[in-house]
Structure formats: structure tokens, C-alpha cells
Amino acid sequence: MNLIVFGTRPEAIKMAPLVLEFAKETSCVTKVCVTAQHREMLDQVLDFFEIIPDYDLNVMKPNQNLYSLTATIIENMKAVLEDAKPDFVYVHGDTTTSMAVGIAAFYYGAKVCHVEAGLRTFDRKYPFPEEFNRQLTGKIADYHFAPTPVSKQNLLQENVRDINILVTGNTVIDALLLGVKKVNQESFKDSEIDHLKGIVDFSKKIILVTGHRRENHGEGLIKICTALKKLALDYKGIQIIYPVHLNPNVEGPVNELLSGIKNIILVKPLAYAAFLWLMEKAYFIITDSGGIQEEAPSLGKPVLVTRDTTERPEAIDAGTVCLVGTNTNVILKESKKLLDDSAYYQSKSILHNPYGDGKSAQRIVNFIKEL
Ligand code: UD1
Ligand code: UDP
């Protein structure tokens, strides 16, 4: 019996292909549990992929803290595990949900399967607390589904046995391909996309922005917003679209610093369909998101990453991703290069797929079936 557990928007996007792949298997029972570490942003993804969870812990509290979130998840998972009686529990990546569910599954005695295993910055404070969460989940896990050879290598260096690691590609690409196919269907109607068509001038160059990392809260976010403001004022012919994360530590300052600027459009987090549609329309992207760094190469979109380090070196090597940190001048300089120098822009917008071929979930299911 399989139990797939996730709690935030990116985990939901990246676990949805696995849920759908296991649903095709008649030989085993698979159940889905959501912690709902995120509520609205998780539900947007569940709706898009038409997933109805078997268990919903509904743990999200406004402006929640890591202590109570971790404790509540571990505490609440006991009843779920005792009811579902899983042989295998699947967790994803590096969130508090992944780490806490991993611990609970270990206590229960299930085999822990870590999807998107082996990403590392090797600095436990960056990103915080994600690097520590994934290292800990890696210690707990019995099976490690590494997205790339680099992530497998990281695990081998930590003495994980080769036989317990499978390089799968990243399920984010499975989700992306499923998503793009759905969005491009003629019958597909989406009120958010219709709304965007009404408020955005798509004849202009679109810069898409997101951000939420804890270590950027406060000063970092202020410096990023200052760069966006200057860019918008210097380049009247661009439109900056910023779907603002619901974390109050992000929503508050961003609304305060960037409201009322004519060519900056602030919107609520977009459902996956509208976000994919907008990514395809973007000229380039400024973000600190992990998932967007992985999606952008497949769409050929340059990305300025507002972080000093990344656990995703593959897209830097391929040229799509450029680390700019949170320094206002560096963000401005790199943005202007992309806007002003078309040869440079072309060199950064080459389509490539370092993160997978859309068959990652299938590989995971086959691996488990063969155990
Ligand atoms: C979490 C993850 C981070 C992941 C990010 C993806 C941890 C510690 N952090 O960070 O790794 O990259 O999600 O977005 O696991 N909120 C809502 N509605 C929502 C979602 C969030 O109101 O649907 C607000 C709530 O006030 C909540 C707060 O955002 O308390 C913070 O949510 P939380 O999951 O703790 O942190 P994120 O910054 O979202
Ligand atoms: N995303 C979305 N709507 C938005 C912004 C992002 O659906 O308004 C998607 C995006 O395509 C990617 C994922 O959310 O798949 C990234 O989530 P986030 O940046 O919150 O978390 P991270 O990847 O950094 O953990």
C-alpha cells in the first residue's frame, strides 16, 4: 500500500504526476494525504490535476511558525498512518511537510521514498530551512529518487547505497508537459487567463516575478522590490507581472513597495494553468523559486535567480539561469542586459531539458513494482 503525502504548492505540482501514475496501477492501492501546510495555493493545484485527497490534515495557520508546524504535522500523521497502514510513504523535496512526514513514517515503520532527493547547497542555512529538511529527509529515506546525475552523486558522497538510488528526472517536467497539454486544448477555458488578457498589455515585453524564500524576507525583499521599481521606471515599454505569494512576510512588503506603479501589475498567486500560460508569454523571469528554475529551461526562458546559491546547478551550466542575489544594482544590471542586448538574450533563451523527459513518475512506479 502506497501513501503519497504533500502539503505545499510546489510539492503538489511535483507529486501530482506520481498520484496520476499510481492511479493507473490496479495491482496496488495508493492513497493521498495532504497536510495542507498551504491551503489556497495547494487547493489550486488539487483542482487543476483533479486530485481528491483521502486525508486532509488542514494544518495551515496564518503566519505559521516552524516549531508548531513541524509538531502538528508529526502529531497528526500518527492517526493517518495507523489508518492507511502504508508499506511505502512518499515525500517530496525539502519542505517542513516532507521532513515531518518522513519522521512520522519512520516512527510508524513504513519505507520512506524521497522524491526529488539529493539536491544540495551544502550550506545548512541556505536555503533555510530547506537544505536541512532535505538532508534530514535523505537520512530517513529508504529509497531516493534523484532528479539528475548531480543529485545522485551528492547522495553517494553521503554514503547512500547506489542500489537505493534511482535517477528519474524531475517530476516537475511530467507536470509541466501535462499542464501545457491541458492549457493548449481548444476546449480549455480559464477565467484567470481571461482576466490577465484584460489587465496586461501583451504587446510589451513581460517580466514575470515571484519570490518567497525565508532568507529573503525583510532586507532582501526590499532590495529586490527597489530593483523592480527602478526597472519599471527606466523602461516604460515593459510590464512587470508579479503574482504575490500569500505569506504575510511577502505580501505585506511587496504591496506596500510596489503598488501604484503603472507598469507593475501585482496579482494573487495564479493557479498552475494561468502561471504556465504566463511563463510562456514572459520575456524573462526574476524569481527565487526552486520549481521555476527547473521549468524555465524547458520553456527557453532566461531566469534571474534572486539567491546567492542554488541546489540546481544544471540550468546554470546550460546558461538559462543566472544567480543575481538580492543586490539591487546586480538585478538591474542583469535585467538591462537581457532587455538591451538581443544577442545576449538569445544565448540565454535556448530550449533544453536538464531536468527530465516527462517520464519520471513512470520510472518511480516501475522501480517500486520491481522491489
Ligand atoms: C513553504 C516552504 C518552502 C516552499 C514554499 C513554496 C517550508 C518551511 N517552507 O514556504 O520550502 O518553497 O512553501 O511556496 O516548508 N499562506 C496562505 N495560503 C497559502 C499558502 C501560504 O495564506 O495557500 C500564508 C500563511 O499565512 C502561512 C504562510 O503563508 O502561514 C507561510 O506558509 P509556509 O508554508 O509556512 O511558508 P512558505 O514561505 O509558504
Ligand atoms: N506557480 C504557480 N502559480 C504562481 C507561482 C508559481 O502555479 O503564481 C508554480 C510554478 O509553476 C512552480 C511552482 O509553483 O511549479 C513553484 O512554487 P514556489 O515558487 O512557491 O516554490 P518552490 O519551487 O520555490 O519550492
PDB file of N, CA, C and O in Angstrom, residues 290-358:
ATOM      1  N   GLY A 290      12.445  27.469  -6.514  1.00  0.00           N
ATOM      2  CA  GLY A 290      13.164  26.298  -6.990  1.00  0.00           C
ATOM      3  C   GLY A 290      12.518  25.733  -8.244  1.00  0.00           C
ATOM      4  O   GLY A 290      13.174  25.509  -9.266  1.00  0.00           O
ATOM      5  N   GLY A 291      11.202  25.530  -8.178  1.00  0.00           N
ATOM      6  CA  GLY A 291      10.490  24.882  -9.283  1.00  0.00           C
ATOM      7  C   GLY A 291      10.587  25.673 -10.582  1.00  0.00           C
ATOM      8  O   GLY A 291      10.750  25.086 -11.666  1.00  0.00           O
ATOM      9  N   ILE A 292      10.539  26.980 -10.478  1.00  0.00           N
ATOM     10  CA  ILE A 292      10.570  27.795 -11.707  1.00  0.00           C
ATOM     11  C   ILE A 292      11.943  27.704 -12.376  1.00  0.00           C
ATOM     12  O   ILE A 292      12.038  27.698 -13.604  1.00  0.00           O
ATOM     13  N   GLN A 293      12.992  27.552 -11.574  1.00  0.00           N
ATOM     14  CA  GLN A 293      14.336  27.346 -12.149  1.00  0.00           C
ATOM     15  C   GLN A 293      14.381  26.072 -12.993  1.00  0.00           C
ATOM     16  O   GLN A 293      15.157  25.962 -13.933  1.00  0.00           O
ATOM     17  N   GLU A 294      13.535  25.106 -12.612  1.00  0.00           N
ATOM     18  CA  GLU A 294      13.527  23.830 -13.349  1.00  0.00           C
ATOM     19  C   GLU A 294      12.626  23.884 -14.580  1.00  0.00           C
ATOM     20  O   GLU A 294      12.888  23.234 -15.591  1.00  0.00           O
ATOM     21  N   GLU A 295      11.550  24.646 -14.469  1.00  0.00           N
ATOM     22  CA  GLU A 295      10.592  24.720 -15.589  1.00  0.00           C
ATOM     23  C   GLU A 295      11.120  25.591 -16.732  1.00  0.00           C
ATOM     24  O   GLU A 295      10.899  25.297 -17.911  1.00  0.00           O
ATOM     25  N   ALA A 296      11.826  26.671 -16.358  1.00  0.00           N
ATOM     26  CA  ALA A 296      12.218  27.679 -17.350  1.00  0.00           C
ATOM     27  C   ALA A 296      13.061  27.139 -18.513  1.00  0.00           C
ATOM     28  O   ALA A 296      12.813  27.515 -19.670  1.00  0.00           O
ATOM     29  N   PRO A 297      14.058  26.239 -18.252  1.00  0.00           N
ATOM     30  CA  PRO A 297      14.845  25.746 -19.385  1.00  0.00           C
ATOM     31  C   PRO A 297      13.986  25.048 -20.441  1.00  0.00           C
ATOM     32  O   PRO A 297      14.233  25.186 -21.641  1.00  0.00           O
ATOM     33  N   SER A 298      12.954  24.316 -19.995  1.00  0.00           N
ATOM     34  CA  SER A 298      12.079  23.606 -20.940  1.00  0.00           C
ATOM     35  C   SER A 298      11.245  24.578 -21.763  1.00  0.00           C
ATOM     36  O   SER A 298      10.704  24.208 -22.806  1.00  0.00           O
ATOM     37  N   LEU A 299      11.090  25.795 -21.262  1.00  0.00           N
ATOM     38  CA  LEU A 299      10.319  26.799 -21.994  1.00  0.00           C
ATOM     39  C   LEU A 299      11.237  27.798 -22.694  1.00  0.00           C
ATOM     40  O   LEU A 299      10.770  28.703 -23.392  1.00  0.00           O
ATOM     41  N   GLY A 300      12.554  27.647 -22.488  1.00  0.00           N
ATOM     42  CA  GLY A 300      13.519  28.552 -23.115  1.00  0.00           C
ATOM     43  C   GLY A 300      13.441  29.974 -22.574  1.00  0.00           C
ATOM     44  O   GLY A 300      13.618  30.935 -23.316  1.00  0.00           O
ATOM     45  N   LYS A 301      13.159  30.116 -21.295  1.00  0.00           N
ATOM     46  CA  LYS A 301      13.035  31.450 -20.686  1.00  0.00           C
ATOM     47  C   LYS A 301      14.215  31.738 -19.755  1.00  0.00           C
ATOM     48  O   LYS A 301      14.441  30.978 -18.799  1.00  0.00           O
ATOM     49  N   PRO A 302      14.945  32.826 -20.004  1.00  0.00           N
ATOM     50  CA  PRO A 302      16.026  33.176 -19.070  1.00  0.00           C
ATOM     51  C   PRO A 302      15.479  33.490 -17.685  1.00  0.00           C
ATOM     52  O   PRO A 302      14.382  34.053 -17.565  1.00  0.00           O
ATOM     53  N   VAL A 303      16.266  33.123 -16.669  1.00  0.00           N
ATOM     54  CA  VAL A 303      15.825  33.358 -15.287  1.00  0.00           C
ATOM     55  C   VAL A 303      16.932  34.032 -14.487  1.00  0.00           C
ATOM     56  O   VAL A 303      18.065  33.550 -14.468  1.00  0.00           O
ATOM     57  N   LEU A 304      16.591  35.143 -13.845  1.00  0.00           N
ATOM     58  CA  LEU A 304      17.497  35.741 -12.866  1.00  0.00           C
ATOM     59  C   LEU A 304      17.051  35.248 -11.499  1.00  0.00           C
ATOM     60  O   LEU A 304      15.904  35.484 -11.092  1.00  0.00           O
ATOM     61  N   VAL A 305      17.948  34.542 -10.814  1.00  0.00           N
ATOM     62  CA  VAL A 305      17.578  33.935  -9.535  1.00  0.00           C
ATOM     63  C   VAL A 305      18.077  34.825  -8.399  1.00  0.00           C
ATOM     64  O   VAL A 305      19.289  35.051  -8.265  1.00  0.00           O
ATOM     65  N   THR A 306      17.145  35.309  -7.594  1.00  0.00           N
ATOM     66  CA  THR A 306      17.483  36.245  -6.524  1.00  0.00           C
ATOM     67  C   THR A 306      17.953  35.488  -5.278  1.00  0.00           C
ATOM     68  O   THR A 306      17.367  35.594  -4.202  1.00  0.00           O
ATOM     69  N   ARG A 307      18.999  34.712  -5.493  1.00  0.00           N
ATOM     70  CA  ARG A 307      19.634  33.961  -4.407  1.00  0.00           C
ATOM     71  C   ARG A 307      21.134  33.937  -4.677  1.00  0.00           C
ATOM     72  O   ARG A 307      21.574  34.132  -5.811  1.00  0.00           O
ATOM     73  N   ASP A 308      21.920  33.653  -3.605  1.00  0.00           N
ATOM     74  CA  ASP A 308      23.378  33.604  -3.777  1.00  0.00           C
ATOM     75  C   ASP A 308      23.857  32.212  -4.154  1.00  0.00           C
ATOM     76  O   ASP A 308      24.948  32.052  -4.686  1.00  0.00           O
ATOM     77  N   THR A 309      23.050  31.197  -3.816  1.00  0.00           N
ATOM     78  CA  THR A 309      23.446  29.817  -4.143  1.00  0.00           C
ATOM     79  C   THR A 309      22.224  29.109  -4.716  1.00  0.00           C
ATOM     80  O   THR A 309      21.096  29.543  -4.508  1.00  0.00           O
ATOM     81  N   THR A 310      22.468  28.008  -5.412  1.00  0.00           N
ATOM     82  CA  THR A 310      21.344  27.177  -5.837  1.00  0.00           C
ATOM     83  C   THR A 310      21.730  25.717  -5.730  1.00  0.00           C
ATOM     84  O   THR A 310      22.896  25.349  -5.903  1.00  0.00           O
ATOM     85  N   GLU A 311      20.743  24.908  -5.415  1.00  0.00           N
ATOM     86  CA  GLU A 311      20.920  23.457  -5.391  1.00  0.00           C
ATOM     87  C   GLU A 311      20.625  22.872  -6.760  1.00  0.00           C
ATOM     88  O   GLU A 311      20.581  21.669  -6.929  1.00  0.00           O
ATOM     89  N   ARG A 312      20.397  23.758  -7.734  1.00  0.00           N
ATOM     90  CA  ARG A 312      20.022  23.324  -9.077  1.00  0.00           C
ATOM     91  C   ARG A 312      21.032  23.881 -10.084  1.00  0.00           C
ATOM     92  O   ARG A 312      20.723  24.808 -10.838  1.00  0.00           O
ATOM     93  N   PRO A 313      22.274  23.309 -10.079  1.00  0.00           N
ATOM     94  CA  PRO A 313      23.339  23.877 -10.911  1.00  0.00           C
ATOM     95  C   PRO A 313      23.163  23.586 -12.406  1.00  0.00           C
ATOM     96  O   PRO A 313      23.782  24.233 -13.245  1.00  0.00           O
ATOM     97  N   GLU A 314      22.295  22.614 -12.729  1.00  0.00           N
ATOM     98  CA  GLU A 314      22.207  22.155 -14.118  1.00  0.00           C
ATOM     99  C   GLU A 314      21.811  23.279 -15.069  1.00  0.00           C
ATOM    100  O   GLU A 314      22.340  23.385 -16.178  1.00  0.00           O
ATOM    101  N   ALA A 315      20.861  24.131 -14.645  1.00  0.00           N
ATOM    102  CA  ALA A 315      20.391  25.182 -15.553  1.00  0.00           C
ATOM    103  C   ALA A 315      21.376  26.354 -15.615  1.00  0.00           C
ATOM    104  O   ALA A 315      21.375  27.112 -16.575  1.00  0.00           O
ATOM    105  N   ILE A 316      22.233  26.476 -14.608  1.00  0.00           N
ATOM    106  CA  ILE A 316      23.305  27.492 -14.678  1.00  0.00           C
ATOM    107  C   ILE A 316      24.303  27.026 -15.728  1.00  0.00           C
ATOM    108  O   ILE A 316      24.706  27.788 -16.606  1.00  0.00           O
ATOM    109  N   ASP A 317      24.676  25.741 -15.647  1.00  0.00           N
ATOM    110  CA  ASP A 317      25.627  25.190 -16.616  1.00  0.00           C
ATOM    111  C   ASP A 317      25.096  25.338 -18.032  1.00  0.00           C
ATOM    112  O   ASP A 317      25.845  25.601 -18.969  1.00  0.00           O
ATOM    113  N   ALA A 318      23.787  25.191 -18.186  1.00  0.00           N
ATOM    114  CA  ALA A 318      23.191  25.274 -19.523  1.00  0.00           C
ATOM    115  C   ALA A 318      22.965  26.726 -19.966  1.00  0.00           C
ATOM    116  O   ALA A 318      22.630  26.974 -21.113  1.00  0.00           O
ATOM    117  N   GLY A 319      23.136  27.680 -19.048  1.00  0.00           N
ATOM    118  CA  GLY A 319      23.067  29.097 -19.454  1.00  0.00           C
ATOM    119  C   GLY A 319      21.751  29.800 -19.178  1.00  0.00           C
ATOM    120  O   GLY A 319      21.697  31.026 -19.224  1.00  0.00           O
ATOM    121  N   THR A 320      20.679  29.050 -18.879  1.00  0.00           N
ATOM    122  CA  THR A 320      19.370  29.694 -18.695  1.00  0.00           C
ATOM    123  C   THR A 320      19.315  30.525 -17.424  1.00  0.00           C
ATOM    124  O   THR A 320      18.695  31.586 -17.389  1.00  0.00           O
ATOM    125  N   VAL A 321      19.933  29.990 -16.369  1.00  0.00           N
ATOM    126  CA  VAL A 321      19.778  30.598 -15.046  1.00  0.00           C
ATOM    127  C   VAL A 321      21.016  31.401 -14.673  1.00  0.00           C
ATOM    128  O   VAL A 321      22.140  30.971 -14.898  1.00  0.00           O
ATOM    129  N   CYS A 322      20.782  32.588 -14.104  1.00  0.00           N
ATOM    130  CA  CYS A 322      21.879  33.428 -13.647  1.00  0.00           C
ATOM    131  C   CYS A 322      21.592  33.833 -12.191  1.00  0.00           C
ATOM    132  O   CYS A 322      20.509  34.345 -11.899  1.00  0.00           O
ATOM    133  N   LEU A 323      22.531  33.566 -11.295  1.00  0.00           N
ATOM    134  CA  LEU A 323      22.328  33.944  -9.889  1.00  0.00           C
ATOM    135  C   LEU A 323      22.627  35.427  -9.716  1.00  0.00           C
ATOM    136  O   LEU A 323      23.722  35.876 -10.047  1.00  0.00           O
ATOM    137  N   VAL A 324      21.668  36.187  -9.210  1.00  0.00           N
ATOM    138  CA  VAL A 324      21.890  37.631  -9.039  1.00  0.00           C
ATOM    139  C   VAL A 324      21.813  38.059  -7.574  1.00  0.00           C
ATOM    140  O   VAL A 324      22.055  39.230  -7.268  1.00  0.00           O
ATOM    141  N   GLY A 325      21.454  37.160  -6.682  1.00  0.00           N
ATOM    142  CA  GLY A 325      21.329  37.532  -5.275  1.00  0.00           C
ATOM    143  C   GLY A 325      20.238  38.574  -5.090  1.00  0.00           C
ATOM    144  O   GLY A 325      19.297  38.669  -5.895  1.00  0.00           O
ATOM    145  N   THR A 326      20.399  39.389  -4.030  1.00  0.00           N
ATOM    146  CA  THR A 326      19.365  40.399  -3.773  1.00  0.00           C
ATOM    147  C   THR A 326      19.934  41.815  -3.900  1.00  0.00           C
ATOM    148  O   THR A 326      19.296  42.770  -3.481  1.00  0.00           O
ATOM    149  N   ASN A 327      21.108  41.944  -4.489  1.00  0.00           N
ATOM    150  CA  ASN A 327      21.721  43.259  -4.670  1.00  0.00           C
ATOM    151  C   ASN A 327      20.974  44.035  -5.768  1.00  0.00           C
ATOM    152  O   ASN A 327      20.884  43.578  -6.910  1.00  0.00           O
ATOM    153  N   THR A 328      20.444  45.188  -5.405  1.00  0.00           N
ATOM    154  CA  THR A 328      19.623  45.970  -6.352  1.00  0.00           C
ATOM    155  C   THR A 328      20.360  46.233  -7.665  1.00  0.00           C
ATOM    156  O   THR A 328      19.798  46.040  -8.758  1.00  0.00           O
ATOM    157  N   ASN A 329      21.639  46.648  -7.553  1.00  0.00           N
ATOM    158  CA  ASN A 329      22.384  47.016  -8.767  1.00  0.00           C
ATOM    159  C   ASN A 329      22.638  45.814  -9.670  1.00  0.00           C
ATOM    160  O   ASN A 329      22.589  45.929 -10.893  1.00  0.00           O
ATOM    161  N   VAL A 330      22.908  44.663  -9.062  1.00  0.00           N
ATOM    162  CA  VAL A 330      23.169  43.460  -9.877  1.00  0.00           C
ATOM    163  C   VAL A 330      21.878  43.035 -10.593  1.00  0.00           C
ATOM    164  O   VAL A 330      21.888  42.701 -11.786  1.00  0.00           O
ATOM    165  N   ILE A 331      20.763  43.085  -9.893  1.00  0.00           N
ATOM    166  CA  ILE A 331      19.478  42.706 -10.521  1.00  0.00           C
ATOM    167  C   ILE A 331      19.197  43.647 -11.695  1.00  0.00           C
ATOM    168  O   ILE A 331      18.818  43.217 -12.790  1.00  0.00           O
ATOM    169  N   LEU A 332      19.432  44.942 -11.455  1.00  0.00           N
ATOM    170  CA  LEU A 332      19.189  45.934 -12.513  1.00  0.00           C
ATOM    171  C   LEU A 332      20.110  45.701 -13.706  1.00  0.00           C
ATOM    172  O   LEU A 332      19.659  45.704 -14.857  1.00  0.00           O
ATOM    173  N   LYS A 333      21.390  45.478 -13.422  1.00  0.00           N
ATOM    174  CA  LYS A 333      22.386  45.323 -14.489  1.00  0.00           C
ATOM    175  C   LYS A 333      22.038  44.105 -15.364  1.00  0.00           C
ATOM    176  O   LYS A 333      22.016  44.200 -16.598  1.00  0.00           O
ATOM    177  N   GLU A 334      21.736  42.991 -14.711  1.00  0.00           N
ATOM    178  CA  GLU A 334      21.445  41.771 -15.481  1.00  0.00           C
ATOM    179  C   GLU A 334      20.121  41.895 -16.244  1.00  0.00           C
ATOM    180  O   GLU A 334      19.995  41.416 -17.369  1.00  0.00           O
ATOM    181  N   SER A 335      19.147  42.567 -15.642  1.00  0.00           N
ATOM    182  CA  SER A 335      17.858  42.755 -16.333  1.00  0.00           C
ATOM    183  C   SER A 335      18.059  43.622 -17.570  1.00  0.00           C
ATOM    184  O   SER A 335      17.518  43.339 -18.648  1.00  0.00           O
ATOM    185  N   LYS A 336      18.845  44.679 -17.412  1.00  0.00           N
ATOM    186  CA  LYS A 336      19.077  45.598 -18.537  1.00  0.00           C
ATOM    187  C   LYS A 336      19.822  44.898 -19.659  1.00  0.00           C
ATOM    188  O   LYS A 336      19.547  45.126 -20.827  1.00  0.00           O
ATOM    189  N   LYS A 337      20.762  44.007 -19.295  1.00  0.00           N
ATOM    190  CA  LYS A 337      21.498  43.249 -20.317  1.00  0.00           C
ATOM    191  C   LYS A 337      20.518  42.415 -21.146  1.00  0.00           C
ATOM    192  O   LYS A 337      20.595  42.372 -22.375  1.00  0.00           O
ATOM    193  N   LEU A 338      19.585  41.771 -20.460  1.00  0.00           N
ATOM    194  CA  LEU A 338      18.607  40.930 -21.173  1.00  0.00           C
ATOM    195  C   LEU A 338      17.693  41.785 -22.047  1.00  0.00           C
ATOM    196  O   LEU A 338      17.286  41.380 -23.140  1.00  0.00           O
ATOM    197  N   LEU A 339      17.375  42.994 -21.565  1.00  0.00           N
ATOM    198  CA  LEU A 339      16.452  43.852 -22.328  1.00  0.00           C
ATOM    199  C   LEU A 339      17.149  44.551 -23.499  1.00  0.00           C
ATOM    200  O   LEU A 339      16.548  44.757 -24.556  1.00  0.00           O
ATOM    201  N   ASP A 340      18.427  44.905 -23.308  1.00  0.00           N
ATOM    202  CA  ASP A 340      19.108  45.752 -24.298  1.00  0.00           C
ATOM    203  C   ASP A 340      19.907  44.972 -25.335  1.00  0.00           C
ATOM    204  O   ASP A 340      20.108  45.447 -26.451  1.00  0.00           O
ATOM    205  N   ASP A 341      20.408  43.786 -24.951  1.00  0.00           N
ATOM    206  CA  ASP A 341      21.366  43.081 -25.813  1.00  0.00           C
ATOM    207  C   ASP A 341      20.687  41.807 -26.346  1.00  0.00           C
ATOM    208  O   ASP A 341      20.632  40.790 -25.662  1.00  0.00           O
ATOM    209  N   SER A 342      20.207  41.895 -27.596  1.00  0.00           N
ATOM    210  CA  SER A 342      19.401  40.764 -28.083  1.00  0.00           C
ATOM    211  C   SER A 342      20.248  39.516 -28.317  1.00  0.00           C
ATOM    212  O   SER A 342      19.760  38.398 -28.138  1.00  0.00           O
ATOM    213  N   ALA A 343      21.539  39.686 -28.664  1.00  0.00           N
ATOM    214  CA  ALA A 343      22.393  38.502 -28.855  1.00  0.00           C
ATOM    215  C   ALA A 343      22.579  37.793 -27.497  1.00  0.00           C
ATOM    216  O   ALA A 343      22.506  36.562 -27.402  1.00  0.00           O
ATOM    217  N   TYR A 344      22.774  38.601 -26.447  1.00  0.00           N
ATOM    218  CA  TYR A 344      22.926  38.030 -25.105  1.00  0.00           C
ATOM    219  C   TYR A 344      21.634  37.316 -24.709  1.00  0.00           C
ATOM    220  O   TYR A 344      21.645  36.192 -24.207  1.00  0.00           O
ATOM    221  N   TYR A 345      20.502  37.984 -24.980  1.00  0.00           N
ATOM    222  CA  TYR A 345      19.199  37.391 -24.652  1.00  0.00           C
ATOM    223  C   TYR A 345      19.035  36.033 -25.348  1.00  0.00           C
ATOM    224  O   TYR A 345      18.637  35.049 -24.719  1.00  0.00           O
ATOM    225  N   GLN A 346      19.381  36.007 -26.650  1.00  0.00           N
ATOM    226  CA  GLN A 346      19.239  34.747 -27.409  1.00  0.00           C
ATOM    227  C   GLN A 346      20.079  33.641 -26.776  1.00  0.00           C
ATOM    228  O   GLN A 346      19.642  32.501 -26.677  1.00  0.00           O
ATOM    229  N   SER A 347      21.293  33.996 -26.341  1.00  0.00           N
ATOM    230  CA  SER A 347      22.187  32.970 -25.782  1.00  0.00           C
ATOM    231  C   SER A 347      21.635  32.405 -24.463  1.00  0.00           C
ATOM    232  O   SER A 347      22.024  31.325 -24.031  1.00  0.00           O
ATOM    233  N   LYS A 348      20.741  33.145 -23.825  1.00  0.00           N
ATOM    234  CA  LYS A 348      20.182  32.707 -22.541  1.00  0.00           C
ATOM    235  C   LYS A 348      18.819  32.026 -22.695  1.00  0.00           C
ATOM    236  O   LYS A 348      18.232  31.582 -21.710  1.00  0.00           O
ATOM    237  N   SER A 349      18.283  32.048 -23.912  1.00  0.00           N
ATOM    238  CA  SER A 349      16.910  31.528 -24.047  1.00  0.00           C
ATOM    239  C   SER A 349      16.838  30.287 -24.948  1.00  0.00           C
ATOM    240  O   SER A 349      15.869  30.085 -25.672  1.00  0.00           O
ATOM    241  N   ILE A 350      17.885  29.472 -24.828  1.00  0.00           N
ATOM    242  CA  ILE A 350      17.903  28.236 -25.631  1.00  0.00           C
ATOM    243  C   ILE A 350      17.090  27.152 -24.901  1.00  0.00           C
ATOM    244  O   ILE A 350      17.240  26.955 -23.692  1.00  0.00           O
ATOM    245  N   LEU A 351      16.243  26.478 -25.665  1.00  0.00           N
ATOM    246  CA  LEU A 351      15.413  25.400 -25.091  1.00  0.00           C
ATOM    247  C   LEU A 351      16.270  24.182 -24.760  1.00  0.00           C
ATOM    248  O   LEU A 351      17.033  23.722 -25.600  1.00  0.00           O
ATOM    249  N   HIS A 352      16.167  23.681 -23.550  1.00  0.00           N
ATOM    250  CA  HIS A 352      16.842  22.421 -23.236  1.00  0.00           C
ATOM    251  C   HIS A 352      16.181  21.815 -21.999  1.00  0.00           C
ATOM    252  O   HIS A 352      15.416  22.484 -21.302  1.00  0.00           O
ATOM    253  N   ASN A 353      16.491  20.522 -21.764  1.00  0.00           N
ATOM    254  CA  ASN A 353      15.763  19.798 -20.714  1.00  0.00           C
ATOM    255  C   ASN A 353      16.682  19.094 -19.730  1.00  0.00           C
ATOM    256  O   ASN A 353      16.689  17.875 -19.662  1.00  0.00           O
ATOM    257  N   PRO A 354      17.434  19.832 -18.925  1.00  0.00           N
ATOM    258  CA  PRO A 354      18.319  19.120 -17.987  1.00  0.00           C
ATOM    259  C   PRO A 354      17.556  18.400 -16.888  1.00  0.00           C
ATOM    260  O   PRO A 354      18.123  17.568 -16.182  1.00  0.00           O
ATOM    261  N   TYR A 355      16.255  18.705 -16.742  1.00  0.00           N
ATOM    262  CA  TYR A 355      15.520  18.164 -15.599  1.00  0.00           C
ATOM    263  C   TYR A 355      14.567  17.026 -15.948  1.00  0.00           C
ATOM    264  O   TYR A 355      13.787  16.611 -15.098  1.00  0.00           O
ATOM    265  N   GLY A 356      14.596  16.555 -17.190  1.00  0.00           N
ATOM    266  CA  GLY A 356      13.781  15.363 -17.410  1.00  0.00           C
ATOM    267  C   GLY A 356      13.047  15.357 -18.729  1.00  0.00           C
ATOM    268  O   GLY A 356      13.078  16.316 -19.499  1.00  0.00           O
ATOM    269  N   ASP A 357      12.363  14.216 -18.947  1.00  0.00           N
ATOM    270  CA  ASP A 357      11.703  13.986 -20.230  1.00  0.00           C
ATOM    271  C   ASP A 357      10.206  13.747 -20.038  1.00  0.00           C
ATOM    272  O   ASP A 357       9.517  13.342 -20.961  1.00  0.00           O
ATOM    273  N   GLY A 358       9.713  13.961 -18.822  1.00  0.00           N
ATOM    274  CA  GLY A 358       8.277  13.768 -18.581  1.00  0.00           C
ATOM    275  C   GLY A 358       7.913  12.358 -18.178  1.00  0.00           C
ATOM    276  O   GLY A 358       6.734  12.040 -18.032  1.00  0.00           O
TER     277      GLY A 358
END
